[in-house]
């Protein structure tokens, strides 16, 4: 199926690995031009190099970074049609999971909201005028099942993602009539660097549970989250939904939350 993304210009944050890398690769395969934002590149991102890909090395904890990324899209490709706010998770220097509300200090809360919510707000603020110049476009915010499922585990992260869900609805009401569609995707546990990197969630849980990291990734983590599929989500599964929401074929889809979580969420 032709998603009609050829020559459309996209910004993808957190693009060097995990979900963001899968999104970048998928949009490029669909013919889009992509500005990939991340603190640094990776070998996997470098392998995608070509005339339709520009990498911008930015730290989204810097309030000026989102505007710089959007400006690069305009400079390199002449405009902007798609914004994928994917960057999120543990801010630099913070390890998750936490297990209690009391585990997070004021500084932890501030950093979590800076990275997971305020950076998104700034990116959208920078993108909207550019999207309007093109007659509209698509904003896709990567949220989380934790934004809808209250839990003492990573409570600050869940609160920030709940803010994204609310923001998405507000933007839909204000800018939908002007042709900008805004949607969220709520993953469950996804097999990304958050889990797999040394010192990441798999290692933290393994140490607490007296298990090995492979058992955590393959069995224990999905069981802990009560994922009915029994496995962590593949980043490509998120990327495929991003591509569909970015496409003009989803012209009447806005203000929606797409759950790709292996059955983590149980509520209606």
PDB file of C-alpha atoms in Angstrom, residues 10-29 33-42 44-46 48 53-55 60 82-89 115 140-143 161 185 187 190-194 233-243:
ATOM      1  CA  UNK A  10       9.637  14.583   8.883  1.00  0.00           C
ATOM      2  CA  UNK A  11      11.419  15.354  12.126  1.00  0.00           C
ATOM      3  CA  UNK A  12      12.033  12.359  14.385  1.00  0.00           C
ATOM      4  CA  UNK A  13      13.446  12.865  17.877  1.00  0.00           C
ATOM      5  CA  UNK A  14      15.376  10.184  19.718  1.00  0.00           C
ATOM      6  CA  UNK A  15      16.223   8.819  16.285  1.00  0.00           C
ATOM      7  CA  UNK A  16      19.524   7.057  16.867  1.00  0.00           C
ATOM      8  CA  UNK A  17      18.213   3.802  18.342  1.00  0.00           C
ATOM      9  CA  UNK A  18      15.139   1.842  19.386  1.00  0.00           C
ATOM     10  CA  UNK A  19      11.763   3.148  18.291  1.00  0.00           C
ATOM     11  CA  UNK A  20      13.197   6.334  16.796  1.00  0.00           C
ATOM     12  CA  UNK A  21      15.655   4.426  14.621  1.00  0.00           C
ATOM     13  CA  UNK A  22      12.885   2.110  13.402  1.00  0.00           C
ATOM     14  CA  UNK A  23      10.678   5.128  12.637  1.00  0.00           C
ATOM     15  CA  UNK A  24      13.479   6.873  10.751  1.00  0.00           C
ATOM     16  CA  UNK A  25      14.235   3.780   8.686  1.00  0.00           C
ATOM     17  CA  UNK A  26      10.559   3.190   7.905  1.00  0.00           C
ATOM     18  CA  UNK A  27       9.856   6.772   6.825  1.00  0.00           C
ATOM     19  CA  UNK A  28      12.918   6.752   4.582  1.00  0.00           C
ATOM     20  CA  UNK A  29      11.763   3.501   2.972  1.00  0.00           C
ATOM     21  CA  UNK A  33      12.890  13.096   3.938  1.00  0.00           C
ATOM     22  CA  UNK A  34      13.922  12.861   7.574  1.00  0.00           C
ATOM     23  CA  UNK A  35      15.705  15.096  10.043  1.00  0.00           C
ATOM     24  CA  UNK A  36      16.862  12.717  12.769  1.00  0.00           C
ATOM     25  CA  UNK A  37      17.554  14.302  16.152  1.00  0.00           C
ATOM     26  CA  UNK A  38      19.581  12.669  18.919  1.00  0.00           C
ATOM     27  CA  UNK A  39      22.439  13.513  21.255  1.00  0.00           C
ATOM     28  CA  UNK A  40      24.787  11.521  19.049  1.00  0.00           C
ATOM     29  CA  UNK A  41      24.576   9.246  16.057  1.00  0.00           C
ATOM     30  CA  UNK A  42      24.983   5.481  16.076  1.00  0.00           C
ATOM     31  CA  UNK A  44      22.805   1.886  12.828  1.00  0.00           C
ATOM     32  CA  UNK A  45      21.713   5.444  12.055  1.00  0.00           C
ATOM     33  CA  UNK A  46      24.856   6.105  10.021  1.00  0.00           C
ATOM     34  CA  UNK A  48      20.853   4.963   6.732  1.00  0.00           C
ATOM     35  CA  UNK A  53      18.510  11.983   5.852  1.00  0.00           C
ATOM     36  CA  UNK A  54      20.041  14.735   7.975  1.00  0.00           C
ATOM     37  CA  UNK A  55      21.199  14.074  11.529  1.00  0.00           C
ATOM     38  CA  UNK A  60      16.577  17.959  24.043  1.00  0.00           C
ATOM     39  CA  UNK A  82       5.485  15.396  10.064  1.00  0.00           C
ATOM     40  CA  UNK A  83       6.728  15.644  13.639  1.00  0.00           C
ATOM     41  CA  UNK A  84       7.403  12.450  15.590  1.00  0.00           C
ATOM     42  CA  UNK A  85       8.051  13.201  19.257  1.00  0.00           C
ATOM     43  CA  UNK A  86       9.711   9.938  20.173  1.00  0.00           C
ATOM     44  CA  UNK A  87      12.530  10.956  22.537  1.00  0.00           C
ATOM     45  CA  UNK A  88      11.669  10.002  26.086  1.00  0.00           C
ATOM     46  CA  UNK A  89      12.255   7.576  28.895  1.00  0.00           C
ATOM     47  CA  UNK A 115      12.787  15.408  28.840  1.00  0.00           C
ATOM     48  CA  UNK A 140       2.685  11.852  16.464  1.00  0.00           C
ATOM     49  CA  UNK A 141       3.540  11.787  20.153  1.00  0.00           C
ATOM     50  CA  UNK A 142       4.995   8.582  21.545  1.00  0.00           C
ATOM     51  CA  UNK A 143       3.320   8.257  24.932  1.00  0.00           C
ATOM     52  CA  UNK A 161       3.220  10.785  29.688  1.00  0.00           C
ATOM     53  CA  UNK A 185       0.907   5.916  20.367  1.00  0.00           C
ATOM     54  CA  UNK A 187       3.575   1.332  23.764  1.00  0.00           C
ATOM     55  CA  UNK A 190       9.439  -2.306  24.080  1.00  0.00           C
ATOM     56  CA  UNK A 191      12.741  -4.086  23.532  1.00  0.00           C
ATOM     57  CA  UNK A 192      14.884  -0.964  23.299  1.00  0.00           C
ATOM     58  CA  UNK A 193      18.146   0.267  24.802  1.00  0.00           C
ATOM     59  CA  UNK A 194      16.201   1.369  27.883  1.00  0.00           C
ATOM     60  CA  UNK A 233       7.148  -5.239  21.729  1.00  0.00           C
ATOM     61  CA  UNK A 234       9.451  -4.946  18.714  1.00  0.00           C
ATOM     62  CA  UNK A 235      10.277  -1.284  17.868  1.00  0.00           C
ATOM     63  CA  UNK A 236       9.260  -1.910  14.256  1.00  0.00           C
ATOM     64  CA  UNK A 237       5.694  -2.543  15.403  1.00  0.00           C
ATOM     65  CA  UNK A 238       5.586   1.033  16.731  1.00  0.00           C
ATOM     66  CA  UNK A 239       7.236   2.406  13.601  1.00  0.00           C
ATOM     67  CA  UNK A 240       4.602   0.831  11.368  1.00  0.00           C
ATOM     68  CA  UNK A 241       1.826   2.639  13.254  1.00  0.00           C
ATOM     69  CA  UNK A 242       3.782   5.907  13.075  1.00  0.00           C
ATOM     70  CA  UNK A 243       4.010   5.593   9.302  1.00  0.00           C
TER      71      UNK A 243
END
